[in-house]
PDB file of C-alpha atoms in Angstrom:
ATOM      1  CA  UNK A 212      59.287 -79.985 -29.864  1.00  0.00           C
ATOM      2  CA  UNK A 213      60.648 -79.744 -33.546  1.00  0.00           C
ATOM      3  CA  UNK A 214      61.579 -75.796 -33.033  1.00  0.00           C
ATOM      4  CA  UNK A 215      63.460 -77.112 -29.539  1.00  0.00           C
ATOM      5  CA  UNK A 216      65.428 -80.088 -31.014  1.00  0.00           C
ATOM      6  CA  UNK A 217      65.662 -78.154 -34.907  1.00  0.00           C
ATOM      7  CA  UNK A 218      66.182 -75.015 -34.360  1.00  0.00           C
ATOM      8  CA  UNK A 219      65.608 -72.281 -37.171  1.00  0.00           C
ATOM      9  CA  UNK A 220      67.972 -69.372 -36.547  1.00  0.00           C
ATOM     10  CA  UNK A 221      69.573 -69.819 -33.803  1.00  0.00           C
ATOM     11  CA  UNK A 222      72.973 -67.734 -33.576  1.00  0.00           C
ATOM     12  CA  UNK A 223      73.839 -64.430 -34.831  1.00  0.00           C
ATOM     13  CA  UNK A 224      73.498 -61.897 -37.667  1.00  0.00           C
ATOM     14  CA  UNK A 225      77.420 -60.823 -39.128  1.00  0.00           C
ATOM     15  CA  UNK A 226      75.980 -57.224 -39.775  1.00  0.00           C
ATOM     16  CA  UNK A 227      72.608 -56.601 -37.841  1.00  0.00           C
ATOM     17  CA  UNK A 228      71.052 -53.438 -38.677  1.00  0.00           C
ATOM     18  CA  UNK A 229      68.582 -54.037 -36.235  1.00  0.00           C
ATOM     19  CA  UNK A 230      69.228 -55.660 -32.342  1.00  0.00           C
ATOM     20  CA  UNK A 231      66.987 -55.965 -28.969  1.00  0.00           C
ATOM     21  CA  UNK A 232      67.848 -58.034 -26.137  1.00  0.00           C
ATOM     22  CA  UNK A 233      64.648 -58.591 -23.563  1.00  0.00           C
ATOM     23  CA  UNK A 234      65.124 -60.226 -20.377  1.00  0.00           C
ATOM     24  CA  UNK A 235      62.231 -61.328 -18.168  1.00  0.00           C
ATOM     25  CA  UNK A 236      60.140 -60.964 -14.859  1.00  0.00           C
ATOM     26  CA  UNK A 237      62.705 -63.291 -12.973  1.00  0.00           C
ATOM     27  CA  UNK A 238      65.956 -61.662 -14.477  1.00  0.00           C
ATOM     28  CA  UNK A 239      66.951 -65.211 -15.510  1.00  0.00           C
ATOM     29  CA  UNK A 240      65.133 -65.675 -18.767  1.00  0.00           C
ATOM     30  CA  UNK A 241      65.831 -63.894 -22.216  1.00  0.00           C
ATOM     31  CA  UNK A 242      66.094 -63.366 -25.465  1.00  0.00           C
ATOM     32  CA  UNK A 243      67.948 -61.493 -28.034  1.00  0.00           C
ATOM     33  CA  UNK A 244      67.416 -61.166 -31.917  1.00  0.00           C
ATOM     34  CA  UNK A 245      69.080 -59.378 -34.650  1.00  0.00           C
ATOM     35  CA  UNK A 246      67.732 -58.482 -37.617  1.00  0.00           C
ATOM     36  CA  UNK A 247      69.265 -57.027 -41.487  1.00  0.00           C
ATOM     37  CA  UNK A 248      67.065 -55.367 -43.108  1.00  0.00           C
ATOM     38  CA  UNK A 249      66.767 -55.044 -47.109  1.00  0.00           C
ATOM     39  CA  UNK A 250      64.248 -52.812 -49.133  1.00  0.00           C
ATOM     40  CA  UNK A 251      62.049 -53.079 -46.236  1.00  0.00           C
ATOM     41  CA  UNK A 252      62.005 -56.616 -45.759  1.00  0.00           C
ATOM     42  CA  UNK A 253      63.895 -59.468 -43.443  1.00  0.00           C
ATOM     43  CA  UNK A 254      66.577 -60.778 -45.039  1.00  0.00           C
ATOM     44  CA  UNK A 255      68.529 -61.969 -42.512  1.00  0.00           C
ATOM     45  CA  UNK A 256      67.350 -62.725 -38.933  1.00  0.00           C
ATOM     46  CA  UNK A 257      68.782 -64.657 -35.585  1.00  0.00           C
ATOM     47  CA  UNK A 258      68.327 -65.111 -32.036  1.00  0.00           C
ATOM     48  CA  UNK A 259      69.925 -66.275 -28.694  1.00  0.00           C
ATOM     49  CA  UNK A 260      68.334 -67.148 -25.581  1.00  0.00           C
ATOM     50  CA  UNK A 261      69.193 -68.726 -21.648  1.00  0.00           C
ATOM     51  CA  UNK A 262      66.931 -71.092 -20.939  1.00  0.00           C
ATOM     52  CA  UNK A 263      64.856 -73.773 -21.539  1.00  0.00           C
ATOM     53  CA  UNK A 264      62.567 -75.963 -24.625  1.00  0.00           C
ATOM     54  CA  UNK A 265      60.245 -73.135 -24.743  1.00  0.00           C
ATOM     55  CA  UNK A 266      62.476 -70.206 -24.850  1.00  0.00           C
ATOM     56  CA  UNK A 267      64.447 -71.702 -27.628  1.00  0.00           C
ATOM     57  CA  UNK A 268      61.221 -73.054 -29.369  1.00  0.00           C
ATOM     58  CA  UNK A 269      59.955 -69.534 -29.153  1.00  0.00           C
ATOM     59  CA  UNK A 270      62.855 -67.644 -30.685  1.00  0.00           C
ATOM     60  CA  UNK A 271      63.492 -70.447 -33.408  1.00  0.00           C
ATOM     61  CA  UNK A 272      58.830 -70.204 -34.427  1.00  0.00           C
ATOM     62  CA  UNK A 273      59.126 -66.473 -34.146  1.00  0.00           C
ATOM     63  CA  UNK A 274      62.348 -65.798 -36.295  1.00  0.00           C
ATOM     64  CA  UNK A 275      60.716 -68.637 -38.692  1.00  0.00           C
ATOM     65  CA  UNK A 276      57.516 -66.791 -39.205  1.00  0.00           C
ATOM     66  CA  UNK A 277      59.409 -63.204 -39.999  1.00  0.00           C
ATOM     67  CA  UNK A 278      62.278 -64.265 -42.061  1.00  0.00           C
ATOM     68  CA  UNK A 279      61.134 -62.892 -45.481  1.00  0.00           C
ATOM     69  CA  UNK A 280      58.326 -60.621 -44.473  1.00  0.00           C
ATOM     70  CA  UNK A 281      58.235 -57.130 -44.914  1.00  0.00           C
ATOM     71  CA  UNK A 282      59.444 -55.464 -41.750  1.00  0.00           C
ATOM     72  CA  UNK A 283      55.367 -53.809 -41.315  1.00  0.00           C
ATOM     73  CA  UNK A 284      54.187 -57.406 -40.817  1.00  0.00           C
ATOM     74  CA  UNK A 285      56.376 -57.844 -37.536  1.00  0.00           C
ATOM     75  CA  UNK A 286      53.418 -55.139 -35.752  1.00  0.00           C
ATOM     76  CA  UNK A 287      50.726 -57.633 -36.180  1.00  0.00           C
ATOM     77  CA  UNK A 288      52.758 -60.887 -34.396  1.00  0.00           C
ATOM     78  CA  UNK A 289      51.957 -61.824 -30.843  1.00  0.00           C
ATOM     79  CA  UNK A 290      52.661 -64.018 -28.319  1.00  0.00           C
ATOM     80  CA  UNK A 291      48.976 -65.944 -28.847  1.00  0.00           C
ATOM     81  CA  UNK A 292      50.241 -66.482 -32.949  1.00  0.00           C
ATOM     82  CA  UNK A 293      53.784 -67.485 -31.098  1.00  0.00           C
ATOM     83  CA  UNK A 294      51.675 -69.958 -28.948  1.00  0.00           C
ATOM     84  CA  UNK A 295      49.273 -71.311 -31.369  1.00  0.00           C
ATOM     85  CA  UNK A 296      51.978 -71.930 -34.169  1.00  0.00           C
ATOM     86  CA  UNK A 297      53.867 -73.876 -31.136  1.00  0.00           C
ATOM     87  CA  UNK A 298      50.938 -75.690 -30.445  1.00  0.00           C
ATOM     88  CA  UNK A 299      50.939 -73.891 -26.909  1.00  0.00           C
ATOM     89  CA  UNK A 300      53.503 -73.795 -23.661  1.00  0.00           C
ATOM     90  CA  UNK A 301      52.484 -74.643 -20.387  1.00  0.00           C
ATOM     91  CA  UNK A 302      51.078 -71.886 -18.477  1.00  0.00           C
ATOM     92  CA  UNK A 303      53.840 -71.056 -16.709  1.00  0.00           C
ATOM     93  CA  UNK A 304      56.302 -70.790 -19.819  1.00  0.00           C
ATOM     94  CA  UNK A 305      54.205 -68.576 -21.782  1.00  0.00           C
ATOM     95  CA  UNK A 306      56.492 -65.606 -20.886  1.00  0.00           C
ATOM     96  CA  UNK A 307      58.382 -66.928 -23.262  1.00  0.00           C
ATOM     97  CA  UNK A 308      55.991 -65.934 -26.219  1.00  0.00           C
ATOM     98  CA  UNK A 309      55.940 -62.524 -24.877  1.00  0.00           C
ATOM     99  CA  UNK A 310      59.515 -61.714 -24.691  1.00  0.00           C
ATOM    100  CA  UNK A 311      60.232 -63.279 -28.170  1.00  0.00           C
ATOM    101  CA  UNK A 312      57.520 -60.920 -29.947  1.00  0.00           C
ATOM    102  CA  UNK A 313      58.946 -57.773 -27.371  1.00  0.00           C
ATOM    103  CA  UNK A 314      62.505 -58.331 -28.545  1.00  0.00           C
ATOM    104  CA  UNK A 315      61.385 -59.180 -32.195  1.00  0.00           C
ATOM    105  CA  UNK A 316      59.310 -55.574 -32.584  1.00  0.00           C
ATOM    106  CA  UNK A 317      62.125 -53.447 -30.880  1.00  0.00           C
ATOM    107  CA  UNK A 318      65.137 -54.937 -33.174  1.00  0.00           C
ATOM    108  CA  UNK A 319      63.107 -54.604 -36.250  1.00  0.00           C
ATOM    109  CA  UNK A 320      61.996 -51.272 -34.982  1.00  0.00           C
ATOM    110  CA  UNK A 321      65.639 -50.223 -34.169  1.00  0.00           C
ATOM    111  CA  UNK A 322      66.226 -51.502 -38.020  1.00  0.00           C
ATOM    112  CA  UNK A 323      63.485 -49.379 -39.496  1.00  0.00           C
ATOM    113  CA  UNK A 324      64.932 -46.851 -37.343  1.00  0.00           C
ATOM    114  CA  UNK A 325      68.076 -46.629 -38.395  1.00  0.00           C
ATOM    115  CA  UNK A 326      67.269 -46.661 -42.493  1.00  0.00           C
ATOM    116  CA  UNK A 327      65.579 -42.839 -41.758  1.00  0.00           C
TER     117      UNK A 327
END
């Protein structure tokens, strides 16, 4: 509940180098973070999201864990860390997990992308 009612993160980034938005099975759930990458590693790092406790407990856990790391590290998070660092979702939230780490490993990888 702390991530719901404190969010980390929420918002945007002013100059993202890095951006996914992922939307889920029922069209009506999604998320979207941003990313700025410097020397390889997350300096700056956001998300939005529709929906409810878990979706915004997700993005705020997720974007808490990378903010800092080196940009690699974001290839070993998934949703089970996402859920286990929450202390779990009910079963039939735990989408949420999933489309946090989705959209966190394409904006990063859009990032890494666009330093080549």
């Amino acid at each position: 509940m702390d991530h719901f009612r404190s969010p980390r993160h929420a918002g945007r980034v002013e100059r993202p180098n890095g951006s996914a938005f992922v939307r889920g099975s029922d069209d009506n759930r999604f998320i979207e973070i941003q990313v700025c990458l410097q020397k390889g590693v997350i300096d700056q790092i956001a998300f939005g999201t529709y929906g409810c406790a878990p979706a915004i407990a997700c993005g705020s856990w997720a974007c808490e864990w990378a903010a800092g790391r080196p940009a690699v590290q974001v290839g070993e998070l998934t949703a089970h860390m996402v859920l286990e660092g929450l202390g779990g979702l009910p079963p039939h939230r735990e989408e949420h997990a999933h489309l946090t780490v989705q959209a966190l490993q394409a904006a990063v990888s859009q990032a890494l992308q666009d330093r080549s």
